Amino acid sequence: MNDLRKIEEEEKKWMERARQKKERQERFETYSGIPVKAIYTPLDLKDHDYLRDEGFPGFPPFTRGVYPTMYRGSFWTTRQFSGHGTPEETNERWKLLYKEGETGFSAAMDSLTFVGLDPSDPNVEPEVGTDGVPLYCKPAVEALVKDLPIDKVSVAFPIECLTSAPVSAMYFNVYMERGFDLATCKGTTQNDILTMSIGYVQYKSLDPAHLLKLACDLIEWCTADKNVPKWHPINFTTYNYREGGIDAIQELGFGFANAIEHIEHLIERGRKPEEFVDRLAFHLSAHNDFFEEIAKYRAARRIWAKLLRDRYGIEDPKHLGFRYHIQTAGSSLTRQQPMVNIIRTTVQALAAALGGCQSMHTNSYDEAICLPTEESVTLAVRTQLVLKEESRIGNVIDPLGGSYYIEWLTDEIEDRVWKYLDKIEQVGGIVKALETGWIYREMAEAFHKRRRAIETGEERVIGVNCYVSEEKQKVEVFRTNPNAAKIEQERIKKLKAERDNRKIEELLDKLRRVCEREENVMPVVMELMGKGATLYEVCDTYRDVWGEWKQPIVF
Amino acid sequence: MDKVIRVLISKPGSDGHWRGSVTVSRALADAGMEVIFGGFQSIPEIVETAIQEDVDVIGISIHSMAHMAYAKQLMDLLDEKGMRDEFLVLFGGIIPDEDIPKLLELGVSGVFGPGTMTDEIVEHIRSKIIGRGG
């Protein structure tokens, strides 16, 4: 048994000795600005209660992990966000990744798919396939997953609210046409308002209230209406907000505030949280501050369980688990000395694994320069293989649990996130924060702060503001298919020649009426995509009925 | 007193990686320049805004790898209007080193990728604008 008084006495002696040597910095803090001491001891955990604050994996508050066996049962899913050129070329890349050890697919879509356009718009035509795979109609999705075992391997579509219904509907139709039952369909639609408004700013967007409506349409139709019960119809992608330069506290704060907004919207529709909360998923960042990130994942699980229990009265533990994918931080990668990115990614992936993620994307070392080559992405997959197969980190669950520092930091992060959630609530929640521009100001401040930190040298970045060398990039630059726009134009032309255009017109009219009455768009969008409507036709109907929204960006 | 340098920062196409454009806008404003944030604009809209706002610099932020296509469209349109020398054109974003000489050949004055210290951009603009007698 610890004698706290004795520890305090010994600590004093240590302090005296430690003070004799000057420390290399005046103050030490985490990436999120939490001041940290030189050492943590049982004195820092005086109010800590093991069963209340940590407990066992698979049991509330899930601090130590969301499943009882964690990686002793099965490892996290290796899921690389990947897509380029055309669906056929992306299909080839996916086959390579699968052969190399990937265990889940994820479609990186081009910016036209993201915003519900196609090459018929000359302003965006040069971007067809340059930054992802073009998925403008169902035949493209068919080509994307051709010959892949989609009944066994889950597929993620990181696409947001504006386009989430038609893109998911294309996939669901393809899944059924391949002879499978939607009851077995596994995967994820990102469907995240904040990703498309602050993680990435969406061209030709809708207003936040309609984005929320569309997000909830997909959630409701898949879960509460039981159409695709194993699907994750939303993935709150705090990764994308974090990439802007906000800290770990804001990352979780924005993510949970966003989830609250969706839960409450669905409750207003008459749905019970138990009908959908266990299908809500998250996608977090794995950033540079190793211990802070691990504590962040542990705190996130605890906050989610408490939030659902205390705010929504959900008691059954099966609804309280926080499941998440992680991506190593793209914004930490540099174009200078690009091979160093392999090491950054490895350290971040290790933090993610020690933190207990369910799914992981490791960035390729060339991503500050171009889309990854086959060689770089294979190496990224193998980084995860080394962690899984060689490092033995999966042998013991939550191996850092019980560390004085980790437990103290987990508690500290939790406390700060609750306070930040109060702050967001005071500005009226996420939709209000978008409408009024509050959240854009928070983001711009974060951009500015990080730029200053790097320019003043307060944040050290190897090869950028310290240990700078003259060496030039020595990486092969990956180029996407220059004919992609032509190929996709032909695909759409062929589709329009073969489909029943009168039926499409009729269904688009129906969609218009559904939008005007603010009903759930999913049933008619499922029919539209199945019969060969294009993504653009659906999204343009939304824009026509509801109008476009210009984000209140400040700098 | 020196004329205040006016800069338009815009994003052609539909790529929404906005952090670079906002970060550079703020840095240039902090350095005393007047920044017009164009956000998403097509190339004709960018040129139209540049003329109307009487800017000295057009800054293009792009992360979709379509930089060559948009640079060509922009320089062609400026040529068509006989206005190539009216503006200093800068590009920023995810642009491979090997494309930089090609952009400069098209008439782009400078290309600034991730990890650029914003002072470099400020210095570049000042030296070129003063060099032109602007």
mmCIF file of C-alpha atoms in Angstrom, chain A residues 255-552:
data_model
loop_
_atom_site.group_PDB
_atom_site.id
_atom_site.type_symbol
_atom_site.label_atom_id
_atom_site.label_comp_id
_atom_site.label_asym_id
_atom_site.label_seq_id
_atom_site.Cartn_x
_atom_site.Cartn_y
_atom_site.Cartn_z
ATOM 1 C CA GLY A 255 -16.328 15.705 -32.650
ATOM 2 C CA PHE A 256 -18.565 15.184 -29.632
ATOM 3 C CA ALA A 257 -20.461 18.451 -30.142
ATOM 4 C CA ASN A 258 -21.101 17.310 -33.697
ATOM 5 C CA ALA A 259 -22.346 13.904 -32.519
ATOM 6 C CA ILE A 260 -24.655 15.594 -29.986
ATOM 7 C CA GLU A 261 -26.199 17.699 -32.757
ATOM 8 C CA HIS A 262 -26.996 14.571 -34.818
ATOM 9 C CA ILE A 263 -28.349 12.598 -31.879
ATOM 10 C CA GLU A 264 -30.660 15.461 -30.936
ATOM 11 C CA HIS A 265 -31.852 15.972 -34.479
ATOM 12 C CA LEU A 266 -32.777 12.287 -34.685
ATOM 13 C CA ILE A 267 -34.516 12.430 -31.303
ATOM 14 C CA GLU A 268 -36.544 15.356 -32.665
ATOM 15 C CA ARG A 269 -37.570 13.094 -35.549
ATOM 16 C CA GLY A 270 -38.988 10.715 -32.962
ATOM 17 C CA ARG A 271 -36.120 8.216 -32.973
ATOM 18 C CA LYS A 272 -34.722 6.629 -29.830
ATOM 19 C CA PRO A 273 -30.934 6.907 -29.339
ATOM 20 C CA GLU A 274 -30.766 3.134 -28.769
ATOM 21 C CA GLU A 275 -31.932 2.660 -32.371
ATOM 22 C CA PHE A 276 -28.813 4.222 -33.856
ATOM 23 C CA VAL A 277 -26.051 5.259 -31.411
ATOM 24 C CA ASP A 278 -24.066 2.060 -31.629
ATOM 25 C CA ARG A 279 -23.636 2.607 -35.392
ATOM 26 C CA LEU A 280 -22.116 6.079 -34.904
ATOM 27 C CA ALA A 281 -18.383 5.841 -35.536
ATOM 28 C CA PHE A 282 -15.426 8.195 -35.296
ATOM 29 C CA HIS A 283 -12.232 8.816 -37.197
ATOM 30 C CA LEU A 284 -9.505 10.411 -35.096
ATOM 31 C CA SER A 285 -6.087 11.770 -35.840
ATOM 32 C CA ALA A 286 -2.825 10.224 -34.660
ATOM 33 C CA HIS A 287 -0.652 13.275 -34.264
ATOM 34 C CA ASN A 288 2.876 13.944 -33.075
ATOM 35 C CA ASP A 289 2.588 14.141 -29.279
ATOM 36 C CA PHE A 290 2.910 10.442 -28.493
ATOM 37 C CA PHE A 291 1.542 10.264 -24.942
ATOM 38 C CA GLU A 292 -1.043 12.957 -25.449
ATOM 39 C CA GLU A 293 -2.521 11.026 -28.358
ATOM 40 C CA ILE A 294 -2.687 7.793 -26.347
ATOM 41 C CA ALA A 295 -4.364 9.615 -23.451
ATOM 42 C CA LYS A 296 -6.721 11.272 -25.963
ATOM 43 C CA TYR A 297 -8.024 7.910 -27.206
ATOM 44 C CA ARG A 298 -8.529 6.672 -23.656
ATOM 45 C CA ALA A 299 -10.310 9.884 -22.651
ATOM 46 C CA ALA A 300 -12.491 9.767 -25.785
ATOM 47 C CA ARG A 301 -13.847 6.322 -24.907
ATOM 48 C CA ARG A 302 -14.664 7.443 -21.386
ATOM 49 C CA ILE A 303 -16.308 10.710 -22.459
ATOM 50 C CA TRP A 304 -18.500 8.958 -25.049
ATOM 51 C CA ALA A 305 -19.742 6.363 -22.563
ATOM 52 C CA LYS A 306 -20.509 9.064 -19.981
ATOM 53 C CA LEU A 307 -22.125 11.348 -22.537
ATOM 54 C CA LEU A 308 -24.522 8.662 -23.760
ATOM 55 C CA ARG A 309 -25.298 7.480 -20.237
ATOM 56 C CA ASP A 310 -25.657 10.820 -18.477
ATOM 57 C CA ARG A 311 -27.136 12.955 -21.245
ATOM 58 C CA TYR A 312 -29.362 10.408 -22.978
ATOM 59 C CA GLY A 313 -29.989 7.934 -20.187
ATOM 60 C CA ILE A 314 -28.630 4.943 -22.111
ATOM 61 C CA GLU A 315 -27.774 2.240 -19.589
ATOM 62 C CA ASP A 316 -27.110 -0.857 -21.714
ATOM 63 C CA PRO A 317 -23.297 -1.045 -22.138
ATOM 64 C CA LYS A 318 -23.676 -2.485 -25.639
ATOM 65 C CA HIS A 319 -24.631 1.011 -26.867
ATOM 66 C CA LEU A 320 -21.839 2.883 -25.097
ATOM 67 C CA GLY A 321 -18.699 1.757 -26.954
ATOM 68 C CA PHE A 322 -16.619 4.334 -28.791
ATOM 69 C CA ARG A 323 -15.339 2.789 -32.047
ATOM 70 C CA TYR A 324 -12.903 4.648 -34.232
ATOM 71 C CA HIS A 325 -10.570 4.599 -37.169
ATOM 72 C CA ILE A 326 -7.355 6.578 -37.020
ATOM 73 C CA GLN A 327 -5.216 8.236 -39.620
ATOM 74 C CA THR A 328 -1.652 9.302 -39.014
ATOM 75 C CA ALA A 329 -1.319 13.081 -39.335
ATOM 76 C CA GLY A 330 -0.902 14.164 -42.946
ATOM 77 C CA SER A 331 -0.204 17.701 -41.791
ATOM 78 C CA SER A 332 2.905 16.509 -39.951
ATOM 79 C CA LEU A 333 4.466 15.294 -43.206
ATOM 80 C CA THR A 334 7.020 17.430 -45.002
ATOM 81 C CA ARG A 335 8.082 17.722 -48.628
ATOM 82 C CA GLN A 336 11.601 18.367 -47.380
ATOM 83 C CA GLN A 337 13.498 15.148 -46.559
ATOM 84 C CA PRO A 338 10.420 13.057 -47.428
ATOM 85 C CA MET A 339 11.844 9.742 -46.151
ATOM 86 C CA VAL A 340 11.648 11.151 -42.610
ATOM 87 C CA ASN A 341 7.868 10.907 -43.051
ATOM 88 C CA ILE A 342 8.141 7.107 -42.752
ATOM 89 C CA ILE A 343 9.494 7.554 -39.218
ATOM 90 C CA ARG A 344 6.883 10.147 -38.247
ATOM 91 C CA THR A 345 4.140 7.844 -39.488
ATOM 92 C CA THR A 346 5.543 4.875 -37.583
ATOM 93 C CA VAL A 347 5.632 6.779 -34.283
ATOM 94 C CA GLN A 348 2.068 8.026 -34.810
ATOM 95 C CA ALA A 349 0.840 4.548 -35.764
ATOM 96 C CA LEU A 350 2.425 3.129 -32.627
ATOM 97 C CA ALA A 351 0.540 5.682 -30.502
ATOM 98 C CA ALA A 352 -2.690 4.754 -32.296
ATOM 99 C CA ALA A 353 -2.153 1.051 -31.650
ATOM 100 C CA LEU A 354 -1.235 1.581 -28.001
ATOM 101 C CA GLY A 355 -4.364 3.732 -27.718
ATOM 102 C CA GLY A 356 -6.623 0.907 -28.914
ATOM 103 C CA CYS A 357 -7.981 1.941 -32.341
ATOM 104 C CA GLN A 358 -10.272 -0.346 -34.378
ATOM 105 C CA SER A 359 -9.007 0.613 -37.816
ATOM 106 C CA MET A 360 -5.949 2.418 -39.169
ATOM 107 C CA HIS A 361 -4.637 4.304 -42.192
ATOM 108 C CA THR A 362 -0.893 4.974 -42.301
ATOM 109 C CA ASN A 363 0.177 7.779 -44.628
ATOM 110 C CA SER A 364 2.723 7.222 -47.367
ATOM 111 C CA TYR A 365 5.969 9.184 -47.219
ATOM 112 C CA ASP A 366 5.363 11.067 -50.485
ATOM 113 C CA GLU A 367 1.995 12.607 -49.580
ATOM 114 C CA ALA A 368 3.285 16.152 -49.146
ATOM 115 C CA ILE A 369 4.322 15.901 -52.806
ATOM 116 C CA CYS A 370 1.749 13.829 -54.686
ATOM 117 C CA LEU A 371 -0.682 10.923 -54.350
ATOM 118 C CA PRO A 372 1.205 7.828 -53.158
ATOM 119 C CA THR A 373 3.012 5.531 -55.575
ATOM 120 C CA GLU A 374 2.567 1.744 -55.371
ATOM 121 C CA GLU A 375 5.921 1.506 -53.645
ATOM 122 C CA SER A 376 5.192 4.159 -51.000
ATOM 123 C CA VAL A 377 1.712 2.882 -50.157
ATOM 124 C CA THR A 378 2.968 -0.698 -49.873
ATOM 125 C CA LEU A 379 5.553 0.503 -47.390
ATOM 126 C CA ALA A 380 2.786 2.270 -45.444
ATOM 127 C CA VAL A 381 0.827 -1.006 -45.201
ATOM 128 C CA ARG A 382 3.971 -2.848 -44.122
ATOM 129 C CA THR A 383 4.507 -0.305 -41.342
ATOM 130 C CA GLN A 384 1.290 -1.629 -39.818
ATOM 131 C CA LEU A 385 2.341 -5.224 -40.485
ATOM 132 C CA VAL A 386 5.523 -4.709 -38.457
ATOM 133 C CA LEU A 387 3.474 -3.335 -35.564
ATOM 134 C CA LYS A 388 1.010 -6.218 -35.750
ATOM 135 C CA GLU A 389 3.312 -9.130 -36.421
ATOM 136 C CA GLU A 390 6.726 -8.260 -35.014
ATOM 137 C CA SER A 391 6.428 -5.754 -32.163
ATOM 138 C CA ARG A 392 4.160 -7.859 -29.907
ATOM 139 C CA ILE A 393 2.345 -4.709 -28.768
ATOM 140 C CA GLY A 394 -0.970 -6.493 -29.248
ATOM 141 C CA ASN A 395 -0.238 -9.125 -26.618
ATOM 142 C CA VAL A 396 -1.416 -7.086 -23.643
ATOM 143 C CA ILE A 397 -4.471 -4.820 -23.584
ATOM 144 C CA ASP A 398 -3.942 -1.111 -22.890
ATOM 145 C CA PRO A 399 -0.320 -1.695 -21.862
ATOM 146 C CA LEU A 400 0.163 1.924 -20.768
ATOM 147 C CA GLY A 401 -2.856 1.883 -18.461
ATOM 148 C CA GLY A 402 -1.719 2.501 -14.917
ATOM 149 C CA SER A 403 1.162 4.744 -15.937
ATOM 150 C CA TYR A 404 0.946 7.713 -13.579
ATOM 151 C CA TYR A 405 1.477 10.130 -16.452
ATOM 152 C CA ILE A 406 -0.989 8.460 -18.840
ATOM 153 C CA GLU A 407 -3.716 8.203 -16.216
ATOM 154 C CA TRP A 408 -3.189 11.795 -15.081
ATOM 155 C CA LEU A 409 -3.188 13.041 -18.692
ATOM 156 C CA THR A 410 -6.289 11.003 -19.576
ATOM 157 C CA ASP A 411 -8.151 12.638 -16.666
ATOM 158 C CA GLU A 412 -6.822 16.079 -17.606
ATOM 159 C CA ILE A 413 -7.877 15.752 -21.255
ATOM 160 C CA GLU A 414 -11.313 14.538 -20.257
ATOM 161 C CA ASP A 415 -11.759 17.517 -17.965
ATOM 162 C CA ARG A 416 -10.656 19.986 -20.632
ATOM 163 C CA VAL A 417 -12.909 18.422 -23.285
ATOM 164 C CA TRP A 418 -15.986 18.744 -21.067
ATOM 165 C CA LYS A 419 -15.156 22.432 -20.583
ATOM 166 C CA TYR A 420 -14.686 22.950 -24.312
ATOM 167 C CA LEU A 421 -18.007 21.193 -24.978
ATOM 168 C CA ASP A 422 -19.667 23.706 -22.638
ATOM 169 C CA LYS A 423 -18.096 26.503 -24.653
ATOM 170 C CA ILE A 424 -19.484 25.111 -27.933
ATOM 171 C CA GLU A 425 -22.866 24.684 -26.300
ATOM 172 C CA GLN A 426 -22.771 28.347 -25.277
ATOM 173 C CA VAL A 427 -22.362 29.406 -28.913
ATOM 174 C CA GLY A 428 -25.411 27.281 -29.743
ATOM 175 C CA GLY A 429 -23.967 23.989 -30.984
ATOM 176 C CA ILE A 430 -22.257 23.012 -34.213
ATOM 177 C CA VAL A 431 -24.841 24.179 -36.775
ATOM 178 C CA LYS A 432 -25.004 27.619 -35.114
ATOM 179 C CA ALA A 433 -21.210 27.722 -34.837
ATOM 180 C CA LEU A 434 -21.024 27.186 -38.605
ATOM 181 C CA GLU A 435 -23.772 29.662 -39.467
ATOM 182 C CA THR A 436 -22.323 32.435 -37.332
ATOM 183 C CA GLY A 437 -18.755 31.740 -38.396
ATOM 184 C CA TRP A 438 -17.569 31.112 -34.800
ATOM 185 C CA ILE A 439 -15.987 27.818 -35.772
ATOM 186 C CA TYR A 440 -14.258 29.391 -38.807
ATOM 187 C CA ARG A 441 -12.647 31.900 -36.472
ATOM 188 C CA GLU A 442 -11.461 29.089 -34.179
ATOM 189 C CA MET A 443 -9.950 27.323 -37.189
ATOM 190 C CA ALA A 444 -8.285 30.445 -38.633
ATOM 191 C CA GLU A 445 -6.773 31.169 -35.210
ATOM 192 C CA ALA A 446 -5.389 27.631 -35.110
ATOM 193 C CA PHE A 447 -3.883 27.977 -38.612
ATOM 194 C CA HIS A 448 -2.272 31.225 -37.595
ATOM 195 C CA LYS A 449 -0.981 29.906 -34.280
ATOM 196 C CA ARG A 450 0.641 26.865 -35.856
ATOM 197 C CA ARG A 451 2.265 28.936 -38.614
ATOM 198 C CA ARG A 452 3.748 31.261 -35.993
ATOM 199 C CA ALA A 453 4.916 28.338 -33.855
ATOM 200 C CA ILE A 454 6.814 26.885 -36.821
ATOM 201 C CA GLU A 455 8.147 30.223 -38.038
ATOM 202 C CA THR A 456 9.448 31.214 -34.609
ATOM 203 C CA GLY A 457 10.924 27.750 -34.069
ATOM 204 C CA GLU A 458 8.767 27.096 -31.010
ATOM 205 C CA GLU A 459 7.513 23.980 -32.804
ATOM 206 C CA ARG A 460 10.434 22.137 -34.317
ATOM 207 C CA VAL A 461 9.985 20.386 -37.638
ATOM 208 C CA ILE A 462 12.982 18.401 -38.893
ATOM 209 C CA GLY A 463 14.060 19.566 -42.331
ATOM 210 C CA VAL A 464 11.775 22.621 -42.238
ATOM 211 C CA ASN A 465 12.947 24.883 -39.416
ATOM 212 C CA CYS A 466 15.810 22.831 -37.978
ATOM 213 C CA TYR A 467 18.332 20.347 -39.390
ATOM 214 C CA VAL A 468 17.586 21.859 -42.786
ATOM 215 C CA SER A 469 19.567 20.375 -45.660
ATOM 216 C CA GLU A 470 19.975 21.288 -49.293
ATOM 217 C CA GLU A 471 19.006 17.838 -50.513
ATOM 218 C CA LYS A 472 16.176 17.893 -53.044
ATOM 219 C CA GLN A 473 13.158 15.597 -53.191
ATOM 220 C CA LYS A 474 14.288 12.261 -54.546
ATOM 221 C CA VAL A 475 10.903 10.670 -54.952
ATOM 222 C CA GLU A 476 9.151 9.428 -58.019
ATOM 223 C CA VAL A 477 6.102 11.649 -58.619
ATOM 224 C CA PHE A 478 2.889 9.726 -59.115
ATOM 225 C CA ARG A 479 0.787 11.075 -62.013
ATOM 226 C CA THR A 480 -2.865 10.192 -62.496
ATOM 227 C CA ASN A 481 -4.367 9.180 -65.831
ATOM 228 C CA PRO A 482 -4.430 12.300 -68.057
ATOM 229 C CA ASN A 483 -7.403 10.869 -70.002
ATOM 230 C CA ALA A 484 -9.578 10.397 -66.913
ATOM 231 C CA ALA A 485 -11.970 13.248 -67.808
ATOM 232 C CA LYS A 486 -12.586 11.794 -71.267
ATOM 233 C CA ILE A 487 -13.083 8.277 -69.909
ATOM 234 C CA GLU A 488 -15.616 9.473 -67.315
ATOM 235 C CA GLN A 489 -17.459 11.635 -69.858
ATOM 236 C CA GLU A 490 -17.815 8.541 -72.043
ATOM 237 C CA ARG A 491 -19.037 6.495 -69.077
ATOM 238 C CA ILE A 492 -21.783 9.031 -68.352
ATOM 239 C CA LYS A 493 -22.702 9.336 -72.050
ATOM 240 C CA LYS A 494 -23.066 5.573 -72.366
ATOM 241 C CA LEU A 495 -25.154 5.397 -69.190
ATOM 242 C CA LYS A 496 -27.506 8.132 -70.367
ATOM 243 C CA ALA A 497 -27.958 6.375 -73.723
ATOM 244 C CA GLU A 498 -28.835 3.084 -72.031
ATOM 245 C CA ARG A 499 -30.991 4.119 -69.090
ATOM 246 C CA ASP A 500 -34.724 4.895 -69.015
ATOM 247 C CA ASN A 501 -34.519 8.682 -69.176
ATOM 248 C CA ARG A 502 -38.245 9.191 -68.666
ATOM 249 C CA LYS A 503 -38.113 7.195 -65.460
ATOM 250 C CA ILE A 504 -35.133 9.251 -64.282
ATOM 251 C CA GLU A 505 -37.019 12.510 -64.960
ATOM 252 C CA GLU A 506 -39.986 11.198 -63.029
ATOM 253 C CA LEU A 507 -37.818 10.161 -60.078
ATOM 254 C CA LEU A 508 -35.940 13.490 -60.062
ATOM 255 C CA ASP A 509 -39.322 15.244 -59.837
ATOM 256 C CA LYS A 510 -40.175 12.976 -56.936
ATOM 257 C CA LEU A 511 -36.847 13.834 -55.273
ATOM 258 C CA ARG A 512 -37.653 17.523 -55.696
ATOM 259 C CA ARG A 513 -40.982 17.074 -53.907
ATOM 260 C CA VAL A 514 -39.305 15.018 -51.156
ATOM 261 C CA CYS A 515 -36.774 17.837 -50.666
ATOM 262 C CA GLU A 516 -39.478 20.501 -50.597
ATOM 263 C CA ARG A 517 -41.359 18.556 -47.942
ATOM 264 C CA GLU A 518 -38.090 17.870 -46.045
ATOM 265 C CA GLU A 519 -38.755 14.124 -46.053
ATOM 266 C CA ASN A 520 -36.049 11.451 -45.944
ATOM 267 C CA VAL A 521 -34.329 11.427 -49.344
ATOM 268 C CA MET A 522 -32.889 7.909 -49.106
ATOM 269 C CA PRO A 523 -35.746 5.818 -50.561
ATOM 270 C CA VAL A 524 -35.976 7.874 -53.750
ATOM 271 C CA VAL A 525 -32.199 8.324 -54.021
ATOM 272 C CA MET A 526 -31.780 4.520 -53.784
ATOM 273 C CA GLU A 527 -34.174 4.131 -56.696
ATOM 274 C CA LEU A 528 -32.572 6.939 -58.688
ATOM 275 C CA MET A 529 -29.020 5.605 -58.387
ATOM 276 C CA GLY A 530 -30.197 2.063 -59.101
ATOM 277 C CA LYS A 531 -31.801 3.234 -62.339
ATOM 278 C CA GLY A 532 -28.698 5.134 -63.462
ATOM 279 C CA ALA A 533 -29.052 8.733 -62.280
ATOM 280 C CA THR A 534 -25.777 10.609 -61.918
ATOM 281 C CA LEU A 535 -24.420 12.078 -58.720
ATOM 282 C CA TYR A 536 -24.652 15.529 -60.291
ATOM 283 C CA GLU A 537 -28.358 15.155 -61.104
ATOM 284 C CA VAL A 538 -29.197 14.351 -57.486
ATOM 285 C CA CYS A 539 -26.974 17.016 -55.905
ATOM 286 C CA ASP A 540 -28.127 19.661 -58.320
ATOM 287 C CA THR A 541 -31.720 18.953 -57.331
ATOM 288 C CA TYR A 542 -30.758 19.574 -53.693
ATOM 289 C CA ARG A 543 -29.005 22.822 -54.619
ATOM 290 C CA ASP A 544 -31.922 23.905 -56.741
ATOM 291 C CA VAL A 545 -34.471 23.381 -53.963
ATOM 292 C CA TRP A 546 -32.419 24.525 -50.975
ATOM 293 C CA GLY A 547 -29.918 26.954 -52.526
ATOM 294 C CA GLU A 548 -26.148 27.168 -52.152
ATOM 295 C CA TRP A 549 -24.379 28.335 -49.008
ATOM 296 C CA LYS A 550 -21.164 30.308 -48.885
ATOM 297 C CA GLN A 551 -19.028 29.575 -45.829
ATOM 298 C CA PRO A 552 -18.300 32.633 -43.625
#
